[in-house]
Short mmCIF file of C-alpha atoms in Angstrom, two decimals:
data_model
loop_
_atom_site.label_atom_id
_atom_site.label_comp_id
_atom_site.label_asym_id
_atom_site.label_seq_id
_atom_site.Cartn_x
_atom_site.Cartn_y
_atom_site.Cartn_z
CA MET A 1 -13.45 3.28 -82.01
CA PRO A 2 -16.65 3.67 -80.00
CA ASP A 3 -19.25 5.78 -81.77
CA GLN A 4 -20.32 7.87 -78.79
CA LEU A 5 -17.95 9.37 -76.25
CA ASN A 6 -19.27 12.14 -74.02
CA ASP A 7 -18.63 13.86 -70.74
CA LEU A 8 -20.29 10.99 -68.86
CA THR A 9 -17.96 8.37 -70.34
CA PRO A 10 -15.47 7.28 -67.64
CA LYS A 11 -11.97 8.59 -68.30
CA ILE A 12 -8.95 6.34 -67.77
CA ALA A 13 -5.29 7.33 -67.60
CA ILE A 14 -2.43 4.98 -68.42
CA ILE A 15 1.04 5.87 -67.16
CA GLY A 16 3.67 4.55 -69.57
CA SER A 17 3.52 3.37 -73.19
CA GLY A 18 5.50 0.15 -73.13
CA PHE A 19 3.92 -3.16 -74.10
CA ALA A 20 1.86 -3.32 -70.88
CA GLY A 21 0.60 0.27 -71.15
CA ILE A 22 -0.43 -0.01 -74.79
CA SER A 23 -2.11 -3.36 -74.16
CA ALA A 24 -4.11 -1.94 -71.25
CA ALA A 25 -5.05 1.13 -73.31
CA ALA A 26 -6.35 -0.97 -76.19
CA TYR A 27 -8.51 -3.23 -74.01
CA LEU A 28 -9.97 -0.31 -72.05
CA ALA A 29 -10.65 1.77 -75.15
CA LYS A 30 -12.41 -1.20 -76.74
CA LYS A 31 -14.80 -1.24 -73.78
CA GLY A 32 -15.77 2.36 -74.55
CA TYR A 33 -13.74 4.26 -71.99
CA GLN A 34 -11.94 7.50 -72.82
CA VAL A 35 -8.28 6.52 -72.53
CA ASP A 36 -5.26 8.81 -72.29
CA VAL A 37 -1.75 7.32 -72.34
CA TYR A 38 0.97 9.45 -70.77
CA GLU A 39 4.58 8.83 -71.83
CA LYS A 40 7.54 10.71 -70.36
CA ASN A 41 9.69 10.14 -73.45
CA ALA A 42 9.25 11.55 -76.94
CA GLU A 43 8.28 8.26 -78.52
CA VAL A 44 6.15 5.20 -77.88
CA GLY A 45 7.43 1.87 -76.65
CA GLY A 46 9.30 2.17 -73.37
CA ARG A 47 12.16 -0.32 -73.46
CA ALA A 48 11.03 -1.35 -76.92
CA ARG A 49 11.68 2.06 -78.43
CA GLN A 50 13.42 2.23 -81.77
CA VAL A 51 16.12 4.67 -82.84
CA THR A 52 16.89 5.62 -86.43
CA THR A 53 20.31 7.19 -86.94
CA GLU A 54 21.20 9.91 -89.42
CA ASN A 55 23.40 7.48 -91.35
CA GLY A 56 20.66 4.91 -91.89
CA TYR A 57 20.67 2.39 -89.05
CA VAL A 58 17.50 1.31 -87.24
CA PHE A 59 18.17 -0.02 -83.75
CA ASP A 60 15.72 -1.74 -81.45
CA MET A 61 16.67 -0.31 -78.05
CA GLY A 62 15.58 -3.35 -76.05
CA PRO A 63 13.69 -6.57 -76.87
CA SER A 64 14.98 -8.61 -79.79
CA TRP A 65 13.69 -12.18 -79.20
CA TYR A 66 10.23 -12.82 -80.69
CA TRP A 67 9.12 -15.92 -78.79
CA MET A 68 5.60 -17.14 -77.93
CA PRO A 69 3.97 -15.82 -81.14
CA GLY A 70 0.58 -17.01 -79.88
CA VAL A 71 0.53 -14.24 -77.26
CA PHE A 72 0.95 -11.58 -79.94
CA GLU A 73 -1.68 -13.25 -82.12
CA LYS A 74 -4.15 -13.36 -79.22
CA PHE A 75 -3.72 -9.65 -78.64
CA PHE A 76 -4.41 -8.77 -82.27
CA ALA A 77 -7.23 -11.33 -82.57
CA ASP A 78 -9.01 -9.71 -79.61
CA PHE A 79 -9.41 -6.63 -81.84
CA GLY A 80 -10.23 -8.42 -85.07
CA TYR A 81 -6.73 -8.50 -86.58
CA THR A 82 -3.77 -10.78 -87.08
CA ALA A 83 -0.10 -9.84 -86.67
CA ALA A 84 0.22 -10.19 -90.45
CA ASP A 85 -2.11 -7.22 -90.87
CA PHE A 86 0.72 -5.05 -89.49
CA TYR A 87 4.08 -6.74 -89.98
CA GLU A 88 5.75 -9.73 -91.60
CA LEU A 89 7.19 -12.51 -89.45
CA GLU A 90 10.11 -14.67 -90.49
CA LEU A 91 11.05 -17.94 -88.80
CA LEU A 92 14.80 -17.79 -88.13
CA ASP A 93 16.87 -20.80 -89.14
CA PRO A 94 19.05 -21.29 -87.25
CA GLY A 95 16.97 -19.86 -84.43
CA PHE A 96 20.19 -18.88 -82.71
CA SER A 97 23.82 -19.89 -82.38
CA VAL A 98 25.71 -20.70 -79.17
CA VAL A 99 29.43 -19.96 -79.21
CA PHE A 100 31.44 -22.12 -76.80
CA ALA A 101 34.93 -21.33 -78.07
CA GLU A 102 36.72 -19.62 -80.95
CA ASP A 103 36.32 -22.69 -83.16
CA ASP A 104 33.24 -24.19 -81.54
CA ALA A 105 29.71 -22.90 -82.23
CA LEU A 106 26.43 -24.76 -82.07
CA ASP A 107 23.64 -23.69 -84.43
CA ILE A 108 20.12 -24.41 -83.17
CA PRO A 109 18.03 -25.40 -86.21
CA ALA A 110 14.40 -24.44 -86.60
CA ASP A 111 13.47 -27.99 -87.65
CA PHE A 112 12.87 -30.12 -84.57
CA GLU A 113 14.16 -33.39 -86.03
CA ALA A 114 17.36 -31.60 -87.03
CA LEU A 115 17.61 -30.31 -83.46
CA CYS A 116 17.25 -33.87 -82.16
CA SER A 117 20.16 -34.88 -84.39
CA VAL A 118 22.28 -32.09 -82.92
CA PHE A 119 21.52 -33.32 -79.39
CA GLU A 120 22.22 -36.93 -80.35
CA SER A 121 25.59 -35.97 -81.86
CA LEU A 122 26.66 -34.49 -78.52
CA GLU A 123 25.16 -37.05 -76.15
CA PRO A 124 23.88 -40.42 -77.40
CA GLY A 125 20.33 -41.00 -76.22
CA SER A 126 19.67 -37.32 -75.62
CA ALA A 127 17.25 -36.96 -78.55
CA ILE A 128 14.69 -39.15 -76.79
CA LYS A 129 15.33 -37.25 -73.54
CA LEU A 130 14.84 -33.94 -75.35
CA LYS A 131 11.44 -35.10 -76.57
CA GLN A 132 10.49 -36.18 -73.04
CA PHE A 133 11.76 -32.89 -71.59
CA LEU A 134 9.78 -30.84 -74.10
CA GLU A 135 6.63 -32.90 -73.64
CA GLU A 136 6.72 -31.93 -69.96
CA ALA A 137 7.58 -28.35 -70.92
CA GLU A 138 4.65 -28.24 -73.36
CA PHE A 139 2.25 -29.12 -70.54
CA LYS A 140 3.74 -26.32 -68.41
CA TYR A 141 3.54 -23.91 -71.35
CA LYS A 142 -0.11 -24.65 -72.05
CA VAL A 143 -1.16 -24.45 -68.40
CA GLY A 144 1.14 -21.52 -67.69
CA MET A 145 0.37 -19.41 -70.74
CA GLU A 146 -3.32 -20.27 -70.99
CA LYS A 147 -4.22 -20.23 -67.30
CA LEU A 148 -1.59 -19.06 -64.81
CA VAL A 149 -0.50 -15.85 -66.54
CA TYR A 150 -4.05 -14.55 -66.78
CA LYS A 151 -4.59 -14.82 -63.02
CA PRO A 152 -4.46 -11.36 -61.36
CA GLY A 153 -2.73 -12.80 -58.29
CA LEU A 154 -5.14 -11.20 -55.82
CA SER A 155 -6.29 -14.35 -54.02
CA ILE A 156 -5.02 -17.87 -53.51
CA LEU A 157 -8.52 -19.02 -54.48
CA GLU A 158 -7.68 -18.13 -58.09
CA PHE A 159 -5.75 -21.39 -58.16
CA ALA A 160 -8.74 -23.47 -57.06
CA ASP A 161 -8.98 -24.70 -60.64
CA LEU A 162 -9.33 -28.44 -61.23
CA ASP A 163 -6.76 -28.49 -64.05
CA LEU A 164 -4.25 -26.55 -61.96
CA ILE A 165 -4.80 -28.74 -58.91
CA LYS A 166 -4.47 -31.93 -60.96
CA GLY A 167 -1.34 -30.62 -62.65
CA ILE A 168 0.39 -28.99 -59.68
CA PHE A 169 3.12 -31.63 -59.44
CA LYS A 170 3.66 -31.70 -63.20
CA LEU A 171 4.17 -27.93 -63.11
CA GLN A 172 7.21 -28.50 -60.84
CA VAL A 173 6.92 -25.18 -59.07
CA PHE A 174 8.99 -26.51 -56.16
CA THR A 175 11.70 -28.24 -58.22
CA SER A 176 14.96 -26.51 -59.13
CA PHE A 177 15.37 -25.74 -62.83
CA SER A 178 19.02 -26.76 -62.66
CA ASP A 179 18.24 -30.12 -61.06
CA HIS A 180 15.48 -30.71 -63.58
CA VAL A 181 17.76 -30.14 -66.58
CA LYS A 182 20.45 -32.42 -65.16
CA LYS A 183 17.99 -35.29 -64.82
CA PHE A 184 17.80 -35.32 -68.60
CA PHE A 185 21.21 -34.16 -69.86
CA SER A 186 24.82 -34.48 -68.75
CA HIS A 187 26.77 -32.88 -71.61
CA PRO A 188 27.86 -29.37 -70.51
CA LYS A 189 26.88 -27.84 -73.87
CA LEU A 190 23.36 -29.21 -73.64
CA ILE A 191 23.02 -28.06 -70.04
CA ALA A 192 24.20 -24.57 -71.01
CA LEU A 193 21.78 -24.49 -73.94
CA MET A 194 18.82 -25.47 -71.77
CA GLU A 195 19.75 -23.11 -68.93
CA PHE A 196 20.43 -19.98 -70.99
CA PRO A 197 16.86 -18.54 -70.93
CA VAL A 198 17.05 -18.52 -67.14
CA LEU A 199 19.83 -15.93 -67.24
CA PHE A 200 17.21 -13.47 -68.51
CA LEU A 201 14.51 -14.68 -66.10
CA GLY A 202 16.59 -13.22 -63.34
CA ALA A 203 17.96 -15.89 -61.04
CA MET A 204 20.51 -18.65 -60.77
CA PRO A 205 19.26 -21.84 -62.47
CA GLU A 206 19.24 -23.59 -59.08
CA ASP A 207 16.98 -20.84 -57.65
CA THR A 208 14.50 -20.84 -60.54
CA PRO A 209 11.45 -23.17 -60.47
CA ALA A 210 11.49 -25.96 -63.08
CA LEU A 211 8.11 -24.54 -64.18
CA TYR A 212 10.14 -22.23 -66.41
CA SER A 213 11.23 -25.05 -68.70
CA LEU A 214 8.18 -23.73 -70.56
CA MET A 215 10.70 -21.22 -71.96
CA ASN A 216 12.62 -24.09 -73.56
CA TYR A 217 9.42 -25.25 -75.22
CA ALA A 218 8.80 -21.72 -76.49
CA GLY A 219 12.29 -21.35 -77.93
CA LEU A 220 13.03 -24.85 -79.20
CA LYS A 221 9.59 -26.03 -80.32
CA LEU A 222 7.59 -22.91 -81.21
CA GLY A 223 10.58 -21.29 -82.89
CA THR A 224 12.42 -18.00 -82.85
CA TRP A 225 10.80 -15.41 -85.10
CA TYR A 226 11.71 -11.97 -86.37
CA PRO A 227 9.27 -9.14 -87.16
CA LYS A 228 10.53 -7.40 -90.30
CA GLY A 229 11.56 -3.87 -89.47
CA GLY A 230 12.36 -4.87 -85.90
CA PHE A 231 10.42 -4.84 -82.64
CA GLY A 232 9.50 -1.23 -83.26
CA THR A 233 7.00 -2.50 -85.85
CA VAL A 234 5.26 -4.53 -83.12
CA ILE A 235 4.99 -1.52 -80.82
CA GLN A 236 3.66 0.64 -83.66
CA ALA A 237 1.14 -2.06 -84.58
CA MET A 238 -0.18 -2.22 -81.03
CA ARG A 239 -0.31 1.55 -80.83
CA THR A 240 -2.33 1.60 -84.06
CA VAL A 241 -4.80 -0.90 -82.59
CA ALA A 242 -5.17 1.18 -79.41
CA GLU A 243 -5.64 4.41 -81.39
CA ARG A 244 -8.22 2.82 -83.68
CA GLU A 245 -10.17 1.91 -80.54
CA GLY A 246 -9.98 5.53 -79.42
CA ALA A 247 -6.96 5.74 -77.08
CA VAL A 248 -5.00 9.01 -77.21
CA PHE A 249 -1.22 9.12 -76.65
CA HIS A 250 0.53 12.08 -75.01
CA PHE A 251 4.33 12.26 -75.30
CA ASN A 252 6.90 14.24 -73.30
CA GLU A 253 4.41 14.16 -70.43
CA THR A 254 5.97 13.18 -67.11
CA VAL A 255 3.34 12.20 -64.55
CA THR A 256 4.22 13.96 -61.31
CA ASN A 257 1.28 13.41 -58.96
CA LEU A 258 -1.99 11.61 -58.33
CA LYS A 259 -4.47 13.42 -56.10
CA VAL A 260 -6.34 10.99 -53.86
CA GLU A 261 -9.77 11.70 -52.37
CA HIS A 262 -11.91 9.20 -50.45
CA LYS A 263 -9.59 6.30 -51.41
CA LYS A 264 -9.80 7.15 -55.12
CA ALA A 265 -7.26 8.72 -57.46
CA THR A 266 -9.16 11.66 -58.89
CA ILE A 267 -6.70 14.01 -60.60
CA LEU A 268 -3.55 13.12 -62.51
CA SER A 269 -0.95 15.85 -62.95
CA THR A 270 1.96 15.95 -65.41
CA ASN A 271 4.63 18.53 -66.11
CA THR A 272 2.05 20.48 -68.19
CA ILE A 273 -1.53 19.58 -67.24
CA SER A 274 -3.90 18.28 -64.55
CA LYS A 275 -6.95 16.21 -65.48
CA LYS A 276 -9.67 14.29 -63.70
CA TYR A 277 -9.96 10.50 -64.15
CA GLU A 278 -12.15 7.67 -62.89
CA GLY A 279 -9.43 5.03 -63.13
CA ILE A 280 -5.64 4.76 -63.42
CA ILE A 281 -3.31 2.03 -64.64
CA ALA A 282 0.32 2.59 -63.76
CA ALA A 283 2.38 0.76 -66.37
CA ALA A 284 5.52 2.70 -65.49
CA ASP A 285 8.11 1.43 -63.01
CA TYR A 286 6.12 0.20 -59.99
CA HIS A 287 8.63 1.41 -57.38
CA HIS A 288 8.88 4.85 -59.02
CA VAL A 289 5.10 5.25 -59.06
CA GLU A 290 4.90 4.40 -55.36
CA GLU A 291 7.87 6.51 -54.28
CA LYS A 292 7.63 9.59 -56.51
CA ILE A 293 4.01 9.85 -57.66
CA LEU A 294 2.08 8.51 -54.66
CA GLY A 295 4.28 9.06 -51.66
CA SER A 296 4.43 6.97 -48.49
CA GLU A 297 0.79 7.39 -47.48
CA TYR A 298 -0.56 5.43 -50.42
CA ARG A 299 2.21 2.92 -51.13
CA ASN A 300 1.61 -0.81 -51.16
CA TYR A 301 5.19 -1.46 -50.08
CA ASP A 302 7.86 0.36 -48.12
CA GLU A 303 11.49 0.80 -49.13
CA LYS A 304 12.62 -2.20 -47.08
CA TYR A 305 10.28 -4.45 -49.07
CA TRP A 306 11.66 -3.25 -52.39
CA ASP A 307 15.26 -3.49 -51.24
CA GLN A 308 14.70 -7.15 -50.37
CA ARG A 309 13.31 -8.05 -53.80
CA ILE A 310 15.55 -10.11 -56.08
CA LEU A 311 15.80 -8.24 -59.35
CA ALA A 312 16.43 -9.63 -62.80
CA PRO A 313 19.62 -8.22 -64.34
CA SER A 314 20.42 -4.87 -65.75
CA SER A 315 22.40 -4.79 -68.99
CA LEU A 316 25.31 -3.13 -70.67
CA ILE A 317 24.24 -2.64 -74.29
CA PHE A 318 26.14 -1.41 -77.34
CA TYR A 319 24.48 -0.34 -80.59
CA LEU A 320 27.05 -0.55 -83.39
CA GLY A 321 26.98 0.30 -87.08
CA VAL A 322 29.62 -1.57 -89.10
CA THR A 323 30.60 -0.47 -92.61
CA HIS A 324 30.84 -4.02 -93.97
CA ARG A 325 29.28 -7.45 -93.44
CA VAL A 326 30.55 -9.37 -90.42
CA PRO A 327 31.35 -13.06 -91.00
CA ARG A 328 30.52 -16.09 -88.83
CA ILE A 329 27.61 -14.62 -86.88
CA GLU A 330 23.91 -15.38 -87.16
CA HIS A 331 20.90 -13.23 -86.30
CA HIS A 332 21.06 -14.29 -82.61
CA ASN A 333 24.39 -15.31 -81.04
CA LEU A 334 25.02 -16.35 -77.43
CA PHE A 335 28.66 -16.21 -76.38
CA PHE A 336 28.98 -18.92 -73.73
CA ASP A 337 32.75 -19.11 -74.01
CA GLU A 338 33.06 -18.38 -70.28
CA ASP A 339 31.46 -19.94 -67.21
CA LEU A 340 27.69 -19.30 -66.96
CA LYS A 341 27.60 -20.05 -63.23
CA GLN A 342 30.35 -17.57 -62.43
CA HIS A 343 28.68 -14.79 -64.41
CA ALA A 344 25.30 -15.58 -62.81
CA TYR A 345 26.92 -15.57 -59.35
CA GLU A 346 28.34 -12.10 -60.03
CA ILE A 347 24.87 -10.89 -60.98
CA TYR A 348 22.77 -12.39 -58.20
CA LYS A 349 24.96 -13.48 -55.28
CA ASP A 350 27.98 -11.15 -55.33
CA PRO A 351 26.77 -8.16 -57.40
CA LYS A 352 29.61 -6.57 -59.35
CA TRP A 353 30.88 -6.06 -62.86
CA PRO A 354 31.58 -9.60 -64.10
CA SER A 355 35.13 -10.93 -64.24
CA LYS A 356 34.50 -13.15 -67.28
CA PRO A 357 31.16 -12.16 -68.79
CA LEU A 358 28.94 -14.00 -71.19
CA PHE A 359 27.28 -11.80 -73.77
CA TYR A 360 24.74 -11.79 -76.57
CA VAL A 361 25.07 -10.41 -80.10
CA CYS A 362 22.05 -9.66 -82.26
CA CYS A 363 22.65 -8.93 -85.94
CA PRO A 364 19.22 -8.22 -87.44
CA SER A 365 20.76 -7.04 -90.72
CA LYS A 366 21.51 -10.74 -91.44
CA THR A 367 17.74 -11.13 -91.86
CA ASP A 368 16.50 -7.64 -92.62
CA PRO A 369 18.40 -5.29 -94.97
CA SER A 370 16.14 -2.38 -93.98
CA VAL A 371 17.86 -1.91 -90.58
CA ALA A 372 21.28 -0.93 -91.98
CA PRO A 373 22.69 0.85 -95.05
CA GLU A 374 23.40 -1.46 -97.98
CA GLY A 375 26.46 -3.61 -97.32
CA HIS A 376 26.60 -2.57 -93.66
CA GLU A 377 25.82 -4.49 -90.49
CA ASN A 378 23.65 -3.62 -87.51
CA LEU A 379 24.97 -5.05 -84.22
CA PHE A 380 23.23 -5.05 -80.84
CA ILE A 381 25.51 -6.38 -78.09
CA LEU A 382 24.18 -7.08 -74.59
CA MET A 383 26.00 -8.16 -71.45
CA PRO A 384 23.79 -9.05 -68.43
CA LEU A 385 24.89 -7.07 -65.39
CA ALA A 386 23.99 -6.81 -61.71
CA THR A 387 21.64 -3.97 -60.81
CA ASN A 388 22.64 -1.02 -58.65
CA VAL A 389 26.37 -1.21 -59.39
CA GLU A 390 28.63 1.66 -60.43
CA ASP A 391 28.17 2.79 -64.04
CA THR A 392 30.84 4.98 -65.62
CA ASP A 393 32.01 5.73 -69.14
CA ALA A 394 35.38 4.20 -68.29
CA LEU A 395 33.79 0.91 -67.17
CA ARG A 396 31.61 0.80 -70.28
CA GLU A 397 34.66 1.28 -72.51
CA ASP A 398 36.70 -1.34 -70.66
CA TYR A 399 33.94 -3.90 -71.16
CA PHE A 400 33.39 -2.83 -74.74
CA ASN A 401 36.98 -3.70 -75.51
CA LEU A 402 36.84 -6.92 -73.51
CA ILE A 403 33.76 -8.04 -75.44
CA MET A 404 35.07 -6.87 -78.80
CA ASP A 405 38.38 -8.69 -78.30
CA ARG A 406 36.44 -11.94 -78.07
CA LEU A 407 33.96 -11.10 -80.84
CA GLU A 408 36.73 -10.05 -83.24
CA LYS A 409 38.73 -13.16 -82.43
CA TYR A 410 35.71 -15.35 -83.15
CA THR A 411 34.75 -13.59 -86.40
CA GLY A 412 38.32 -12.94 -87.56
CA ASP A 413 37.15 -9.42 -88.34
CA PRO A 414 38.59 -6.13 -86.95
CA ILE A 415 35.12 -4.72 -86.33
CA ARG A 416 36.29 -1.75 -84.25
CA GLN A 417 38.20 -0.37 -87.22
CA HIS A 418 35.00 -0.20 -89.28
CA LEU A 419 32.42 1.48 -87.05
CA ASP A 420 30.39 4.42 -88.28
CA TYR A 421 28.00 4.38 -85.31
CA LYS A 422 28.50 3.51 -81.64
CA ARG A 423 26.31 4.10 -78.62
CA SER A 424 26.32 2.53 -75.17
CA TYR A 425 23.41 2.06 -72.78
CA CYS A 426 23.56 0.93 -69.16
CA ILE A 427 22.26 1.33 -65.62
CA THR A 428 22.14 5.12 -65.47
CA ASP A 429 20.28 5.20 -68.81
CA PHE A 430 17.65 2.73 -67.59
CA ILE A 431 17.11 4.94 -64.55
CA SER A 432 17.02 8.18 -66.57
CA ASP A 433 14.79 6.94 -69.39
CA TYR A 434 12.44 4.57 -67.54
CA ASN A 435 12.80 5.47 -63.83
CA SER A 436 13.94 1.87 -63.54
CA TYR A 437 14.36 0.65 -59.97
CA LYS A 438 18.09 0.14 -59.33
CA GLY A 439 18.58 0.28 -63.09
CA ASN A 440 17.00 -3.12 -63.74
CA ALA A 441 16.38 -4.08 -67.36
CA TYR A 442 13.96 -7.01 -66.97
CA GLY A 443 11.96 -6.60 -63.76
CA LEU A 444 11.80 -9.05 -60.86
CA ALA A 445 13.58 -12.38 -60.84
CA ASN A 446 11.29 -15.38 -61.29
CA THR A 447 12.21 -17.12 -58.06
CA LEU A 448 9.74 -19.31 -56.17
CA MET A 449 9.11 -16.54 -53.61
CA GLN A 450 8.42 -14.04 -56.41
CA THR A 451 6.02 -16.11 -58.49
CA ALA A 452 2.28 -15.51 -59.06
CA ASN A 453 0.59 -14.17 -55.89
CA LEU A 454 4.01 -13.51 -54.32
CA LYS A 455 4.81 -10.75 -56.83
CA PRO A 456 3.95 -7.11 -56.06
CA SER A 457 0.17 -6.80 -56.27
CA LEU A 458 -1.40 -5.40 -59.43
CA LYS A 459 -3.95 -3.61 -57.23
CA ASN A 460 -3.17 -0.67 -54.98
CA ASN A 461 -4.53 -1.65 -51.58
CA LYS A 462 -5.18 1.94 -50.46
CA ILE A 463 -6.52 3.47 -53.69
CA GLU A 464 -9.54 1.65 -55.08
CA ASN A 465 -9.19 2.70 -58.72
CA LEU A 466 -5.42 2.33 -59.17
CA PHE A 467 -3.93 -0.80 -60.74
CA TYR A 468 -0.41 -1.68 -61.86
CA ALA A 469 0.88 -3.37 -64.99
CA GLY A 470 4.31 -4.27 -66.35
CA GLN A 471 7.38 -6.27 -65.51
CA LEU A 472 7.40 -5.67 -61.72
CA THR A 473 3.96 -7.21 -61.16
CA VAL A 474 2.11 -10.27 -62.49
CA PRO A 475 2.80 -12.24 -64.57
CA GLY A 476 6.44 -11.08 -64.79
CA PRO A 477 9.29 -10.00 -67.07
CA GLY A 478 9.45 -10.34 -70.85
CA VAL A 479 7.45 -9.02 -73.78
CA PRO A 480 4.61 -11.61 -73.86
CA PRO A 481 4.05 -11.38 -70.07
CA SER A 482 3.99 -7.58 -70.32
CA ILE A 483 1.32 -7.69 -73.03
CA ILE A 484 -0.70 -10.05 -70.83
CA SER A 485 -0.11 -7.86 -67.78
CA GLY A 486 -1.76 -4.91 -69.49
CA ASN A 487 -4.77 -7.05 -70.37
CA VAL A 488 -5.12 -8.45 -66.85
CA ALA A 489 -4.85 -5.01 -65.22
CA ALA A 490 -7.40 -3.60 -67.67
CA GLN A 491 -9.88 -6.37 -66.87
CA GLN A 492 -9.50 -5.70 -63.13
CA LEU A 493 -10.12 -1.97 -63.63
CA ILE A 494 -13.16 -2.72 -65.82
CA LYS A 495 -14.47 -5.05 -63.11
CA TYR A 496 -14.01 -2.30 -60.51
CA LEU A 497 -15.73 0.35 -62.65
CA ASN A 498 -18.69 -1.97 -63.25
CA THR A 499 -19.31 -2.73 -59.56
#
């Protein structure tokens, strides 16, 4: 924490305490600014909030995949720490399991040579192709995660970088992800395995740039990790870093207005206070900030612009406490026992509740006994869903039973008869809790026309000292990009304040 803070020290307000907001707060506080973080909810974390039930379950409300550990380590290293100073990481083995049918599941081992053997057993010659595929993906990962994601996206000249220019064709920005995968693999299980991360990137595989095979490198080569205690431990660790640097968090404070004078945001008002600031970072929902806090006069984008954006999915989520251990499932389980393309079509092309949904089951109690009572199981079930569709209790219950029929058939376990906790979460909850545009869960889809400089700008073009961070601006959706987004927005605000 800086030694001297006084009335002359510039004051910065952060709206929202998700990964992007906390990241921005930490970097700004480290530079000596007085930083206040305003959070509308009662606890830190945004979508990564954690809920502890009266009967002893600890549920991560949102993120559950710990990929790209280097991004987390960079954040902590920038403040003189390592992740291990705050929480213990465990490499999951298998990293995850893909269920194709009642009697057909594919475990994805942590060991790469074992993974090659799995590929070879399904498609002779595919082990060599996997190595070639991941060599290309490694290049994209290193360029993407070390260079591209730290670009603020304010000028095309940012990409006048010799390494980027030399590697532009290898990055395959203009190649379809789906076509790219099929050049290497023909077995439907291998194609499904390689395409699954795209479902969460927010577009059909054929509409997603092959650049995003960097996700395959992250998942298959860098490994799938688990922070003991759940993702809530990561949020609390980042909050601790920000507070040690001097940032102050304010909860149950809904930001209602920004007063603008001479092209600068000068006074931030919440439901309880008004305070003067020299700079603002809006790490809440971008559309909400523009529509409800700024109003039309100071928006970057009108409603037509937002309505034409392609959003990543929303989700139907169930948090379940089970009074015994559930057989046959791993920590991460992808149920691909229905057609991926049909489900994706019903998210992106013909938005509606899916006819034959895929879904994901996370069971962290397989790894971490602290998240459930002894002998019990903690289940997080997620079904990707189109945004802006009807959300009713009846629909939630219908899909709960549809999903549980398949999960119980696979496990051979009557799970529904042994629940001592059940909670659902869907579109209306995302809107209520996070002011989420159209109830999206992940942000904007990573299509070619919504990549890098083509995303909503992190700078407000009409207010000089207002910047945006989070999943609706650069670099995009996901936990590591959100952490980076906070850093990038903070650096731009620092640059502005120093000019």
